PDB file of C-alpha atoms in Angstrom:
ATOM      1  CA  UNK A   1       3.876-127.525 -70.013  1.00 47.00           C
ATOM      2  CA  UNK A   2       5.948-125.936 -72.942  1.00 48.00           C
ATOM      3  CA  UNK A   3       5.956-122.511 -73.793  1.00 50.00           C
ATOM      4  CA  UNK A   4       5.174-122.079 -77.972  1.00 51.00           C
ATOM      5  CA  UNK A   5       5.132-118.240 -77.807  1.00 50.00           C
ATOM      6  CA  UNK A   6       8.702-117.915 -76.608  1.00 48.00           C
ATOM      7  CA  UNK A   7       7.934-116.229 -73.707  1.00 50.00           C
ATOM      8  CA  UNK A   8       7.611-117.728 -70.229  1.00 49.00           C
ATOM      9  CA  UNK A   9       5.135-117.148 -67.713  1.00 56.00           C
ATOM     10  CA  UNK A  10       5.931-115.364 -64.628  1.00 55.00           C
ATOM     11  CA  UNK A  11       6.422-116.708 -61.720  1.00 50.00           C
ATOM     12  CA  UNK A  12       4.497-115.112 -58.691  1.00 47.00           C
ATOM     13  CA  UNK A  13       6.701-116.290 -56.282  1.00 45.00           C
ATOM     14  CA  UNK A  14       9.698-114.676 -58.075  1.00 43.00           C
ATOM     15  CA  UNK A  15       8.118-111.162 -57.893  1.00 43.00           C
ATOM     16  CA  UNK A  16       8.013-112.098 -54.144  1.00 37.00           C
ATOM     17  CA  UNK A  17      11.232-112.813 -53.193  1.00 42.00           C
ATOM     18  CA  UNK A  18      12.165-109.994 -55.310  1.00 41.00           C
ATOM     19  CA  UNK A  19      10.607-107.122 -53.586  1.00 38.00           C
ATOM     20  CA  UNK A  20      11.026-108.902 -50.383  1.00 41.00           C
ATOM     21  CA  UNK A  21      15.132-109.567 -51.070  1.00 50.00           C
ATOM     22  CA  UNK A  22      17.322-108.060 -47.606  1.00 52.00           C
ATOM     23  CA  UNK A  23      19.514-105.562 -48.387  1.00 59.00           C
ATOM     24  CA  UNK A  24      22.838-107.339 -49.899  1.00 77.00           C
ATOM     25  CA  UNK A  25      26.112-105.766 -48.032  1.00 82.00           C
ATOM     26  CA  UNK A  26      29.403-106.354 -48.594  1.00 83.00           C
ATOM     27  CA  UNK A  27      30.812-108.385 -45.918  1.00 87.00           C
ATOM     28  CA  UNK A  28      34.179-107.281 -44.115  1.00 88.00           C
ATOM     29  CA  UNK A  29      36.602-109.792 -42.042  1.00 91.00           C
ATOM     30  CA  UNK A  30      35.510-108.077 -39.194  1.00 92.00           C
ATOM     31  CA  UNK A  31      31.807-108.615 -40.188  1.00 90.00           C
ATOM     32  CA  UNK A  32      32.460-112.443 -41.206  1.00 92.00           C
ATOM     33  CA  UNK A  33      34.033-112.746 -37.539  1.00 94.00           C
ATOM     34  CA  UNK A  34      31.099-111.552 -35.585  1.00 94.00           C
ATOM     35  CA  UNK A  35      28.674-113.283 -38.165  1.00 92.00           C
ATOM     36  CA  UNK A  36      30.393-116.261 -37.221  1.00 93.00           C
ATOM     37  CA  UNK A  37      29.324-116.087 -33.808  1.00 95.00           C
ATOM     38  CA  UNK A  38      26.196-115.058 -34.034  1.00 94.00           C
ATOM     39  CA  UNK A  39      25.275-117.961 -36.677  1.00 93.00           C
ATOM     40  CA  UNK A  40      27.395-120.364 -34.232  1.00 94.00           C
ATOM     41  CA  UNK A  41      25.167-119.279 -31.283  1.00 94.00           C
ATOM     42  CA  UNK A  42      21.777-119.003 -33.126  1.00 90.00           C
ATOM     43  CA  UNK A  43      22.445-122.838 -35.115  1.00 91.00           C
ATOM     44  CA  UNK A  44      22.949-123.758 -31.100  1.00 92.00           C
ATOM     45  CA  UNK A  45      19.695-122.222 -30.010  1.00 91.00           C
ATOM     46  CA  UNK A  46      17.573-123.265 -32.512  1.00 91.00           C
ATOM     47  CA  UNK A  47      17.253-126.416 -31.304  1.00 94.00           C
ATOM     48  CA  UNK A  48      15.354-124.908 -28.708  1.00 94.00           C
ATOM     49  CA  UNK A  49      12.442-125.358 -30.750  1.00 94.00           C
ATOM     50  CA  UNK A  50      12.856-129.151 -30.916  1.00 96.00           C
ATOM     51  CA  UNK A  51      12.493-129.018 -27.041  1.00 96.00           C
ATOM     52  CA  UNK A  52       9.582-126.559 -26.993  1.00 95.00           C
ATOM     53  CA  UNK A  53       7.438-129.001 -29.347  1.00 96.00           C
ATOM     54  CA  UNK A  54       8.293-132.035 -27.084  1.00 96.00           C
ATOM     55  CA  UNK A  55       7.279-129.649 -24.096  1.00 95.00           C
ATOM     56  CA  UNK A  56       3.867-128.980 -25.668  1.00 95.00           C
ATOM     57  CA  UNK A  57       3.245-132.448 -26.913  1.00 96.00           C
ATOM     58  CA  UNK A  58       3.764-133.964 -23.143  1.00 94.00           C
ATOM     59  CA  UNK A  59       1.869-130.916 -21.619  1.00 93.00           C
ATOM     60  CA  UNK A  60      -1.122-131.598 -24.076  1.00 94.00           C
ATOM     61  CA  UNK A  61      -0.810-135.201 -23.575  1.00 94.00           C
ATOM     62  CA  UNK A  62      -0.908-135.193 -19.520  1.00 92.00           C
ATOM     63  CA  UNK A  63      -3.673-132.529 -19.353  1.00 91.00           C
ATOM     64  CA  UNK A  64      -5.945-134.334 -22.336  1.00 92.00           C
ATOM     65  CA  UNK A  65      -5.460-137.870 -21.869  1.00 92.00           C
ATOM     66  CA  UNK A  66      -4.647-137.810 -18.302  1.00 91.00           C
ATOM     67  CA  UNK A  67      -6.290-134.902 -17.155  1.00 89.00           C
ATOM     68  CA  UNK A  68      -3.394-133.842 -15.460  1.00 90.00           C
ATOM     69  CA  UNK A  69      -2.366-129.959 -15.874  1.00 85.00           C
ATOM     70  CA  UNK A  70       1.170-128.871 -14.511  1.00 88.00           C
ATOM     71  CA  UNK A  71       1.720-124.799 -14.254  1.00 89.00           C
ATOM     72  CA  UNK A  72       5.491-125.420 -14.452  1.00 89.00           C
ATOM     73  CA  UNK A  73       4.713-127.491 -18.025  1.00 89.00           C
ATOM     74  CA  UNK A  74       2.943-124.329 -19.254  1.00 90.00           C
ATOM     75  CA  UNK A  75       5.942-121.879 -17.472  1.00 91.00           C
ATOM     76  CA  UNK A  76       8.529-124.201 -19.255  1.00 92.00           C
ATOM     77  CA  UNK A  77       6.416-122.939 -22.442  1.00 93.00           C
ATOM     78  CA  UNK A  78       6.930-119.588 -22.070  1.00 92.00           C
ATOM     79  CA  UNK A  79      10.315-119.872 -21.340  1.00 91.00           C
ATOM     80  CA  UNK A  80      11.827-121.539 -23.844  1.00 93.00           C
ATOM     81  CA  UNK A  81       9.536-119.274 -26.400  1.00 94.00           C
ATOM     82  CA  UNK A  82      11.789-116.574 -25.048  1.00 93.00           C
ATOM     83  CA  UNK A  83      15.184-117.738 -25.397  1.00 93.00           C
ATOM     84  CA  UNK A  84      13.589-119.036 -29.102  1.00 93.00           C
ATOM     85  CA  UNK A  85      12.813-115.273 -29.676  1.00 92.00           C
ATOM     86  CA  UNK A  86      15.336-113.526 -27.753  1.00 92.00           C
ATOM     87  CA  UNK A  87      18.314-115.183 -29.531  1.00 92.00           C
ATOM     88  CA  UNK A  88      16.460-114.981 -32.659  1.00 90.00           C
ATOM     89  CA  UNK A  89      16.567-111.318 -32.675  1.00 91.00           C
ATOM     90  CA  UNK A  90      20.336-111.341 -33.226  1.00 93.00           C
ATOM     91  CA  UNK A  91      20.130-113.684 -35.895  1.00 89.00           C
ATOM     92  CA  UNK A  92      16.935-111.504 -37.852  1.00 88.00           C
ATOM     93  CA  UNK A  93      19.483-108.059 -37.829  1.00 89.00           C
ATOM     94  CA  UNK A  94      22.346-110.536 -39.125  1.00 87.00           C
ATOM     95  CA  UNK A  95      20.094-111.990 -41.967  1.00 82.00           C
ATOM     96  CA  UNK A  96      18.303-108.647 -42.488  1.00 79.00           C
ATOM     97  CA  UNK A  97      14.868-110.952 -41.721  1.00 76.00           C
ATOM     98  CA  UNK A  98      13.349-108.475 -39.367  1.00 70.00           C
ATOM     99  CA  UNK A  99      10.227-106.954 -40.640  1.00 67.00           C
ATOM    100  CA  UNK A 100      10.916-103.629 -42.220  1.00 63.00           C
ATOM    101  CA  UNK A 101       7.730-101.213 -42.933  1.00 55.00           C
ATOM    102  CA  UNK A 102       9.580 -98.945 -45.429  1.00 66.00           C
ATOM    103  CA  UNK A 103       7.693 -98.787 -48.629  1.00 69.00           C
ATOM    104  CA  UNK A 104      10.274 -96.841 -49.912  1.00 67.00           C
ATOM    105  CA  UNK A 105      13.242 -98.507 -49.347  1.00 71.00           C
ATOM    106  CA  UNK A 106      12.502-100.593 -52.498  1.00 73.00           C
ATOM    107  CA  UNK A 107      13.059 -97.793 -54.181  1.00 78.00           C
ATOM    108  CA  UNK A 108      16.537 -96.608 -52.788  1.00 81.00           C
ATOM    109  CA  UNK A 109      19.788 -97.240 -54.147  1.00 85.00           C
ATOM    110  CA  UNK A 110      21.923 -99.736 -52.924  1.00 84.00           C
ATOM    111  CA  UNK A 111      23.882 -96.813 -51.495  1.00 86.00           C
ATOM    112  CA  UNK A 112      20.797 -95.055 -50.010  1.00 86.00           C
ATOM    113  CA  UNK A 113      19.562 -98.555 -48.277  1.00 85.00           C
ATOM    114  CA  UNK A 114      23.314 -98.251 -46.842  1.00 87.00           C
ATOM    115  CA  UNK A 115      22.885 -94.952 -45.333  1.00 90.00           C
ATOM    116  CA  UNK A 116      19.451 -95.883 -43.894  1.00 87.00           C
ATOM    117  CA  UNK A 117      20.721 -99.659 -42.583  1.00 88.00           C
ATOM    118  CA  UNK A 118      24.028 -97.477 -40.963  1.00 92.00           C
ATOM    119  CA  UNK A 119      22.228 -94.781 -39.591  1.00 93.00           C
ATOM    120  CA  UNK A 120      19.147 -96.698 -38.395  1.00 90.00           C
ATOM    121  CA  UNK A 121      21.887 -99.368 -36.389  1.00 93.00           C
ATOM    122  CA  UNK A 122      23.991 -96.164 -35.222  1.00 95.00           C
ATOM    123  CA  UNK A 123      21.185 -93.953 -34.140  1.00 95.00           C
ATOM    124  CA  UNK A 124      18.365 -96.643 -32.951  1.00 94.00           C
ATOM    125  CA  UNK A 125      19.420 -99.679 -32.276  1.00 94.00           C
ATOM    126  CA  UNK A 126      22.996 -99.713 -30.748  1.00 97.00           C
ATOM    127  CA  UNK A 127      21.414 -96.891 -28.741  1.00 98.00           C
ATOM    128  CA  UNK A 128      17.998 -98.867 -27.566  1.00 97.00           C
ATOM    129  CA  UNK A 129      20.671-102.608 -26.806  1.00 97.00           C
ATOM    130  CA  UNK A 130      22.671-100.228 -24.579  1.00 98.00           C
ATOM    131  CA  UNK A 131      20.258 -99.398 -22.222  1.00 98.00           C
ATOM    132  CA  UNK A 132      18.702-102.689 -22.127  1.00 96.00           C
ATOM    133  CA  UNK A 133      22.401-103.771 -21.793  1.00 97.00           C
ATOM    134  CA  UNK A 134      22.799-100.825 -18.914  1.00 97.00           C
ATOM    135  CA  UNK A 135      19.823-101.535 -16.656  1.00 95.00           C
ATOM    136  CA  UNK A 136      19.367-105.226 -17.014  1.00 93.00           C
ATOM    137  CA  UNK A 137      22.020-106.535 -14.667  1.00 94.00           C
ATOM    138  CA  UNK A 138      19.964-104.696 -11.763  1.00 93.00           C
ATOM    139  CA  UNK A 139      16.766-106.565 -12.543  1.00 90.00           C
ATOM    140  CA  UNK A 140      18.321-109.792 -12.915  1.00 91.00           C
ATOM    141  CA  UNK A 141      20.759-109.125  -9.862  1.00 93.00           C
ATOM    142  CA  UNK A 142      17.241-108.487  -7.633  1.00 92.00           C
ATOM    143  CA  UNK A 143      15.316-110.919  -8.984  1.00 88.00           C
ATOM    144  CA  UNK A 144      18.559-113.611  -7.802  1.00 90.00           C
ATOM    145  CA  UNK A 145      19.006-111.777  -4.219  1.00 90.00           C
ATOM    146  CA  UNK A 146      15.228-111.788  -3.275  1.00 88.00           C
ATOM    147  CA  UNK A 147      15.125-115.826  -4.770  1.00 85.00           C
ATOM    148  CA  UNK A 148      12.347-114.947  -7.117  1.00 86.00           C
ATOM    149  CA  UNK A 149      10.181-117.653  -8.446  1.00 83.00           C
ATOM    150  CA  UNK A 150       6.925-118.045 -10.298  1.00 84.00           C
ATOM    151  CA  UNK A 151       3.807-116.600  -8.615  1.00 83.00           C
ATOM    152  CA  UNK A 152       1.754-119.287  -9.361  1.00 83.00           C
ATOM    153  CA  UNK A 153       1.837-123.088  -7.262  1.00 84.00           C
ATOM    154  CA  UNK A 154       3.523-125.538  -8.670  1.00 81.00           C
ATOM    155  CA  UNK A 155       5.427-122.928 -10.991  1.00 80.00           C
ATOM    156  CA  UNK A 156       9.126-122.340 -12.201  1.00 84.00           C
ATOM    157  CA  UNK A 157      11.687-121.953  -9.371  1.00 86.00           C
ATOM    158  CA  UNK A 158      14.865-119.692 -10.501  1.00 84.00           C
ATOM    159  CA  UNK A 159      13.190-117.014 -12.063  1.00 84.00           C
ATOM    160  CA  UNK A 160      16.516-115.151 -12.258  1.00 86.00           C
ATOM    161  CA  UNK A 161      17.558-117.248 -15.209  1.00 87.00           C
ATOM    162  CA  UNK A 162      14.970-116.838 -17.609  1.00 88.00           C
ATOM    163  CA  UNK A 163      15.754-112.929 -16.765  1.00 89.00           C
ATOM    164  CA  UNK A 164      19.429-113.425 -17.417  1.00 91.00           C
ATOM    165  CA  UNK A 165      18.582-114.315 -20.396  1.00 92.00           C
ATOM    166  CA  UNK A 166      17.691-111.003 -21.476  1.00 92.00           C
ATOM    167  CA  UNK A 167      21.103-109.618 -20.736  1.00 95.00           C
ATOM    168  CA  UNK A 168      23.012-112.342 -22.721  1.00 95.00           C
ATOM    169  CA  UNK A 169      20.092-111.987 -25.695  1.00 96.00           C
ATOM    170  CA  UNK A 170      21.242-108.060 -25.943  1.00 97.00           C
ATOM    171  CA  UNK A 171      24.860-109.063 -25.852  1.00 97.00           C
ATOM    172  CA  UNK A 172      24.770-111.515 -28.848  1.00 97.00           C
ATOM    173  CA  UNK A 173      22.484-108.800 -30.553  1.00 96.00           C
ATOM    174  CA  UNK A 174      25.018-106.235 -29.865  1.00 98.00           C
ATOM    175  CA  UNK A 175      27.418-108.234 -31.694  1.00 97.00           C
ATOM    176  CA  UNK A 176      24.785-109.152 -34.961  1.00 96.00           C
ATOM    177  CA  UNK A 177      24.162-105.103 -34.862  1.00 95.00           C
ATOM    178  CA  UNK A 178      27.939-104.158 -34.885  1.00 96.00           C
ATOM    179  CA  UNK A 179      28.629-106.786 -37.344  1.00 95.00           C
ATOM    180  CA  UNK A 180      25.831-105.506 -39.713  1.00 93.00           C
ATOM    181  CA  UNK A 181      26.507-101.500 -38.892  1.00 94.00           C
ATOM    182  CA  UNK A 182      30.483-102.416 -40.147  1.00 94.00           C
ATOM    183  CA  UNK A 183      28.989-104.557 -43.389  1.00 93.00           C
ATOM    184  CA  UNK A 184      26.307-101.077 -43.799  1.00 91.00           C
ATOM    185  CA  UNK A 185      29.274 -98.852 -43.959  1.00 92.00           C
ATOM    186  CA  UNK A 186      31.098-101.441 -46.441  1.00 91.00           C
ATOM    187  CA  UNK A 187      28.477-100.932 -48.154  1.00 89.00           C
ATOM    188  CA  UNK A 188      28.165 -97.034 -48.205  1.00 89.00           C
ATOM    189  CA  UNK A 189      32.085 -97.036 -48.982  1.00 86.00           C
ATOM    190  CA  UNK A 190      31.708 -99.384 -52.151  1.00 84.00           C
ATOM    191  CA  UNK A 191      28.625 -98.127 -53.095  1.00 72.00           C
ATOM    192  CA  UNK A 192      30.011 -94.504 -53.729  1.00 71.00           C
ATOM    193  CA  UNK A 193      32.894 -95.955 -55.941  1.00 60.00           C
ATOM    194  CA  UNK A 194      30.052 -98.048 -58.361  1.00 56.00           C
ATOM    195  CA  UNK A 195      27.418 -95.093 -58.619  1.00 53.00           C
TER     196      UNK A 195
END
């Protein structure tokens, strides 16, 4: 449909994407290393979903068309939801995806959102992955000694693996928030030389 006024309708969508943009931060060699990684490790495990939707189809399959339920089917589930999630994390704080409920950071200068993105990876985050990074290894390290496996029959054996994932999640999102805290003080740097 052609425009005869000259001017073009807007675009909803465009508005959209607009106000929900990330924050755009220079990017550092140190940045583009870890980046690297993280995108390396999270192209790797996203084929996790792939699995999970075979997983489902054959669970709903056997338990509609067979009648046949299987607890470790439903387990299996569950599990590979949380390495989907887990190693997701890392890749949302490298993309800037994660949800943010700042109404004012629209607002902000680019310098400002800098600050905030810095001190919110110094102060918060690094601090939070630490101690999940800290106590961790003792809840995994149990959970291998005492053989732990599902509670339910018929269930997951070696639940020490899906817990191990948790410490190896934290690591990779370690390395997504360092790589992001070093672009966010790129950012404050350049910022202060273009204001």
């Amino acid at each position: 449909m052609s425009d005869t006024s000259g001017e073009r309708e807007k675009d909803p969508r465009v508005e959209f994407e607009a106000i929900t943009e990330p924050t755009e931060l220079p990017r550092t060699r140190f940045s583009e290393a870890l980046d690297g990684f993280v995108q390396r490790v999270g192209n790797l495990a996203s084929w996790v979903w792939v699995l999970l939707v075979a997983v489902i189809v054959v669970n709903v399959t056997m338990r509609y068309a067979f009648g046949r339920g299987y607890i470790a089917f439903e387990e299996a589930q569950w599990h590979l939801y949380s390495v989907g999630w887990m190693v997701g994390l890392a890749y949302c704080v490298q993309n800037d995806n994660h949800i943010r409920i700042d109404i004012l950071h629209e607002g902000f200068r680019p310098r400002t959102k800098a600050w905030i993105d810095f001190l919110g990876i110094l102060l918060f985050l690094i601090p939070y992955v630490a101690i999940v990074l800290i106590y961790s290894p003792n809840f995994i390290q149990y959970s291998f000694s005492t053989g732990e496996i599902s509670d339910a029959p018929g269930g997951l054996p070696f639940r020490w693996a899906i817990k191990s994932l948790m410490f190896f999640s934290f690591l990779l999102l370690l390395v997504a928030a360092l790589a992001r805290l070093a672009r966010a003080w790129a950012g404050v740097r350049a910022y202060r030389r273009v204001e």
